[in-house]
Coordinates of C-alpha atoms and ligand atoms in Angstrom, one line a residue:
X1 CA 49.7 -12.1 -44.9
X2 CA 49.0 -13.7 -42.0
X3 CA 48.1 -17.8 -42.3
X4 CA 44.7 -18.9 -40.7
X5 CA 46.1 -20.7 -38.3
X6 CA 48.0 -17.2 -36.4
X7 CA 44.6 -15.5 -37.4
X8 CA 42.7 -18.0 -35.3
X9 CA 45.6 -17.2 -32.1
X10 CA 45.0 -13.2 -32.7
X11 CA 42.1 -13.4 -31.4
X12 CA 41.3 -12.8 -28.2
X13 CA 39.4 -15.4 -25.9
X14 CA 36.1 -14.8 -25.1
X15 CA 35.7 -14.2 -21.6
X16 CA 32.3 -16.5 -19.9
X17 CA 31.6 -15.6 -16.8
X18 CA 31.0 -18.0 -14.0
X19 CA 27.4 -17.2 -12.8
X20 CA 26.3 -15.9 -9.7
X21 CA 25.0 -18.1 -6.5
X22 CA 22.3 -16.8 -5.2
X23 CA 19.5 -18.2 -3.0
X24 CA 16.4 -16.0 -1.3
X25 CA 14.0 -16.7 1.7
X26 CA 11.0 -14.8 1.8
X27 CA 9.0 -14.6 5.3
X28 CA 4.7 -14.2 5.7
X29 CA 3.1 -11.6 3.7
X30 CA 6.1 -11.7 0.7
X31 CA 4.3 -14.9 -0.2
X32 CA 1.4 -13.4 -1.3
X33 CA 4.7 -12.3 -4.5
X34 CA 5.8 -15.6 -5.4
X35 CA 4.2 -17.8 -7.7
X36 CA 2.7 -21.3 -5.1
X37 CA 5.2 -23.2 -5.4
X38 CA 7.6 -20.4 -4.0
X39 CA 6.2 -19.8 -1.5
X40 CA 8.4 -20.4 2.0
X41 CA 10.9 -22.3 0.5
X42 CA 15.0 -21.8 0.1
X43 CA 14.4 -19.7 -3.7
X44 CA 17.5 -21.0 -5.9
X45 CA 18.4 -17.9 -8.9
X46 CA 21.6 -17.1 -11.3
X47 CA 23.0 -14.1 -12.3
X48 CA 25.8 -13.2 -14.3
X49 CA 26.1 -9.6 -13.6
X50 CA 26.3 -8.8 -9.4
X51 CA 22.6 -7.2 -8.7
X52 CA 21.4 -4.8 -6.5
X53 CA 19.4 -6.1 -3.1
X54 CA 16.4 -4.2 -4.1
X55 CA 16.3 -5.1 -7.8
X56 CA 16.9 -8.2 -7.1
X57 CA 13.9 -8.7 -4.8
X58 CA 12.1 -6.9 -7.5
X59 CA 13.6 -9.2 -9.9
X60 CA 11.4 -11.9 -8.2
X61 CA 8.1 -9.9 -8.0
X62 CA 8.3 -8.2 -4.4
X63 CA 7.9 -4.5 -4.6
X64 CA 11.0 -3.2 -2.1
X65 CA 8.4 -0.7 -0.6
X66 CA 7.0 -3.8 1.3
X67 CA 10.0 -5.2 2.5
X68 CA 11.1 -4.0 6.0
X69 CA 14.7 -5.4 6.5
X70 CA 17.0 -7.5 4.3
X71 CA 19.6 -10.3 6.3
X72 CA 22.9 -11.2 3.8
X73 CA 24.3 -13.6 5.5
X74 CA 22.8 -12.9 8.4
X75 CA 24.8 -9.5 8.6
X76 CA 21.4 -6.9 7.7
X77 CA 21.2 -5.2 4.3
X78 CA 20.9 -2.3 2.5
X79 CA 18.5 -2.2 -0.5
X80 CA 22.2 -0.7 -2.8
X81 CA 24.6 -3.7 -1.4
X82 CA 25.3 -5.6 -4.6
X83 CA 25.1 -9.6 -4.2
X84 CA 27.5 -12.4 -4.7
X85 CA 28.2 -15.4 -5.3
X86 CA 27.3 -17.9 -2.4
X87 CA 25.2 -15.5 -0.5
X88 CA 22.1 -15.9 1.4
X89 CA 19.2 -13.0 1.4
X90 CA 16.3 -13.0 4.0
X91 CA 13.8 -11.2 3.7
X92 CA 10.5 -10.0 6.3
X93 CA 8.2 -7.4 5.7
X94 CA 7.6 -4.7 7.2
X95 CA 5.3 -6.0 11.1
X96 CA 3.2 -3.3 12.8
X97 CA 3.7 -4.8 16.0
X98 CA 7.8 -5.6 15.2
X99 CA 10.5 -2.9 16.1
X100 CA 12.9 -3.6 13.7
X101 CA 15.0 0.0 14.3
X102 CA 17.9 -1.3 15.7
X103 CA 18.5 -4.1 13.1
X104 CA 18.8 -1.6 10.0
X105 CA 14.5 -1.1 9.5
X106 CA 14.6 -0.5 5.0
X107 CA 11.5 0.9 5.3
X108 CA 11.0 4.9 7.0
X109 CA 9.4 5.1 10.6
X110 CA 5.4 4.2 11.4
X111 CA 3.2 6.9 10.6
X112 CA 1.9 8.5 13.1
X113 CA -1.7 8.5 11.3
X114 CA -0.9 6.9 8.4
X115 CA -2.6 8.9 5.6
X116 CA -3.2 7.5 1.9
X117 CA -3.7 8.8 -1.7
X118 CA -5.6 6.0 -3.4
X119 CA -5.1 4.5 -7.1
X120 CA -8.0 5.0 -9.5
X121 CA -9.4 1.6 -8.9
X122 CA -9.8 1.9 -5.6
X123 CA -12.7 4.0 -5.0
X124 CA -14.5 1.9 -3.0
X125 CA -12.3 1.1 -0.8
X126 CA -11.3 4.5 -0.3
X127 CA -14.9 5.1 0.3
X128 CA -15.2 3.4 3.1
X129 CA -11.6 4.2 5.1
X130 CA -13.3 8.3 4.6
X131 CA -16.5 6.2 6.1
X132 CA -14.1 4.7 9.1
X133 CA -12.2 8.6 9.7
X134 CA -9.1 8.2 7.4
X135 CA -7.6 10.5 5.3
X136 CA -7.5 9.5 1.6
X137 CA -7.0 10.6 -1.2
X138 CA -8.4 9.2 -4.2
X139 CA -9.4 11.2 -8.1
X140 CA -9.7 9.4 -11.0
X141 CA -7.5 11.9 -13.4
X142 CA -4.1 10.9 -10.7
X143 CA -1.0 9.2 -13.7
X144 CA 0.8 6.5 -12.3
X145 CA 3.5 9.7 -11.7
X146 CA 0.7 11.5 -9.5
X147 CA -0.2 9.3 -7.8
X148 CA 3.9 8.7 -6.5
X149 CA 4.6 12.6 -6.1
X150 CA 1.2 12.6 -3.9
X151 CA 2.7 10.0 -1.3
X152 CA 6.4 11.2 -1.4
X153 CA 5.7 14.9 -0.5
X154 CA 2.6 14.0 1.7
X155 CA 3.9 11.1 2.9
X156 CA 0.6 9.8 2.3
X157 CA 0.6 5.6 1.8
X158 CA 0.4 4.5 -1.8
X159 CA -1.9 1.6 -2.4
X160 CA -3.1 0.2 -5.0
X161 CA -3.8 -3.4 -6.4
X162 CA -1.0 -2.7 -9.4
X163 CA 2.4 -4.5 -7.7
X164 CA 4.2 -2.8 -10.3
X165 CA 3.2 1.0 -9.2
X166 CA 5.0 0.1 -5.8
X167 CA 8.5 -0.7 -7.5
X168 CA 8.6 3.3 -8.7
X169 CA 12.3 3.1 -7.0
X170 CA 11.7 6.9 -5.5
X171 CA 8.4 5.3 -3.7
X172 CA 8.7 4.7 0.4
X173 CA 5.7 4.1 0.8
X174 CA 3.7 1.8 -0.6
X175 CA 0.8 -0.7 0.2
X176 CA -0.1 -3.7 -2.5
X177 CA -4.2 -4.1 -1.5
X178 CA -4.2 -8.6 -1.0
X179 CA -8.2 -8.2 -1.9
X180 CA -10.7 -7.8 -4.4
X181 CA -13.6 -7.0 -2.6
X182 CA -13.3 -3.6 -1.1
X183 CA -15.0 -4.8 2.2
X184 CA -12.2 -7.0 2.6
X185 CA -10.0 -4.1 1.4
X186 CA -11.0 -2.2 3.9
X187 CA -10.3 -4.5 6.6
X188 CA -6.7 -5.4 5.4
X189 CA -5.6 -1.3 5.8
X190 CA -6.7 -2.1 9.4
X191 CA -5.4 -5.0 10.0
X192 CA -2.0 -4.1 8.0
X193 CA -1.2 -0.4 9.3
X194 CA -2.7 -0.6 13.2
X195 CA -5.4 1.1 12.6
X196 CA -8.6 -0.4 14.4
X197 CA -7.9 1.9 17.2
X198 CA -7.6 5.2 15.5
X199 CA -11.0 4.4 13.0
X200 CA -13.6 7.4 14.5
X201 CA -16.7 6.9 11.7
X202 CA -18.5 9.3 10.2
X203 CA -15.8 12.5 10.6
X204 CA -15.0 12.3 6.8
X205 CA -16.9 13.4 4.2
X206 CA -16.5 10.2 2.0
X207 CA -17.6 11.6 -1.2
X208 CA -14.1 14.2 -0.6
X209 CA -12.3 13.2 2.0
X210 CA -12.8 16.8 2.9
X211 CA -13.1 16.7 7.3
X212 CA -16.9 16.5 8.7
X213 CA -18.3 19.2 11.3
X214 CA -21.5 19.9 13.4
X215 CA -23.4 23.0 12.0
X216 CA -26.7 24.4 13.6
X217 CA -29.9 22.8 12.7
X218 CA -31.3 26.4 11.3
X219 CA -27.7 27.4 9.8
X220 CA -29.1 25.2 7.6
X221 CA -32.7 24.2 7.3
X222 CA -33.4 25.8 4.1
X223 CA -31.3 22.4 2.9
X224 CA -32.9 20.3 5.0
X225 CA -36.1 17.9 4.0
X226 CA -39.4 19.5 5.6
X227 CA -39.9 15.3 6.9
X228 CA -36.9 15.1 8.7
X229 CA -36.1 18.4 10.4
X230 CA -39.0 18.1 12.2
X231 CA -37.7 14.6 13.9
X232 CA -33.9 15.3 13.6
X233 CA -31.4 17.4 15.6
X234 CA -28.4 16.4 15.1
X235 CA -26.4 18.1 11.1
X236 CA -22.0 17.6 9.9
X237 CA -21.3 19.6 6.7
X238 CA -18.4 18.4 4.8
X239 CA -16.0 22.0 5.2
X240 CA -14.9 21.1 1.9
X241 CA -18.3 20.4 -0.3
X242 CA -20.2 22.1 1.9
X243 CA -21.9 18.7 1.4
X244 CA -24.7 18.0 4.4
X245 CA -25.0 14.1 6.0
X246 CA -26.7 12.9 9.0
X247 CA -28.5 9.5 11.1
X248 CA -30.8 8.5 8.7
X249 CA -32.7 5.3 7.6
X250 CA -29.9 5.0 4.5
X251 CA -27.6 5.0 7.9
X252 CA -27.8 1.7 9.3
X253 CA -26.5 -0.1 6.2
X254 CA -23.5 2.3 5.9
X255 CA -23.4 1.3 9.8
X256 CA -23.8 -2.0 9.5
X257 CA -20.7 -2.1 6.7
X258 CA -18.4 -0.2 9.7
X259 CA -19.0 -3.0 12.1
X260 CA -18.7 -5.5 9.4
X261 CA -15.0 -4.4 8.3
X262 CA -14.6 -4.8 12.3
X263 CA -15.9 -7.7 13.2
X264 CA -13.5 -8.6 9.5
X265 CA -10.1 -6.6 10.9
X266 CA -10.8 -8.3 14.3
X267 CA -10.2 -11.0 12.9
Ligands
ZN301 ZN1 -17.5 17.2 1.2

């Protein structure tokens, strides 16, 4: 019969790992994802199990698709790299005007003509971006999985106000829209993706994203109100939904909105 004392000696000692201490510093717009008190400061975190760079960054609230470059101890790191105690992690966002390729950029190369897929809550933003001439898929029926699949397979940038949507590991192109005001959102997108030089108003259908093409007035005369047909000769039609558009009194308001977006984007 083992004595009480020998039983105690036979029990293996429970090993308590010492925590790994890692510090983080986030730059520029990545601070938008942090609580106010943590912005622009050194953030210290302790872990019992070494996390990957991606998991550690996302646990702090920053979607990986917003990150262009991570330095660990001054050296470029991958998202999969495991952190070690004492590591200093410096994280940079995607800049439009800075070439990070030589440093080990983690975000995919910028698209020549960026295309977008917007989540269900960004209907007004989608329409404004289409009015500015950009290719934006949007449907109220898209599930989260569909949004991610479209983004990956069609190389479209996923636009969302829900940062959790951007944490899907397979996603490589995404942007968390900061503002809640559609005009300001559109200006934000123009600035973030450096698109002001690519604006091409009235070339895309705001309703369905189809391309607009000029049509001969005689071919569509039956669909034009007689009072309009009497004074206007220029008409465009959506190649997808066949909706007809022309310059009228209502387009002054749209024009003013687009002017405001461009002004906001430039400011
Ligand atoms: Zn259309």
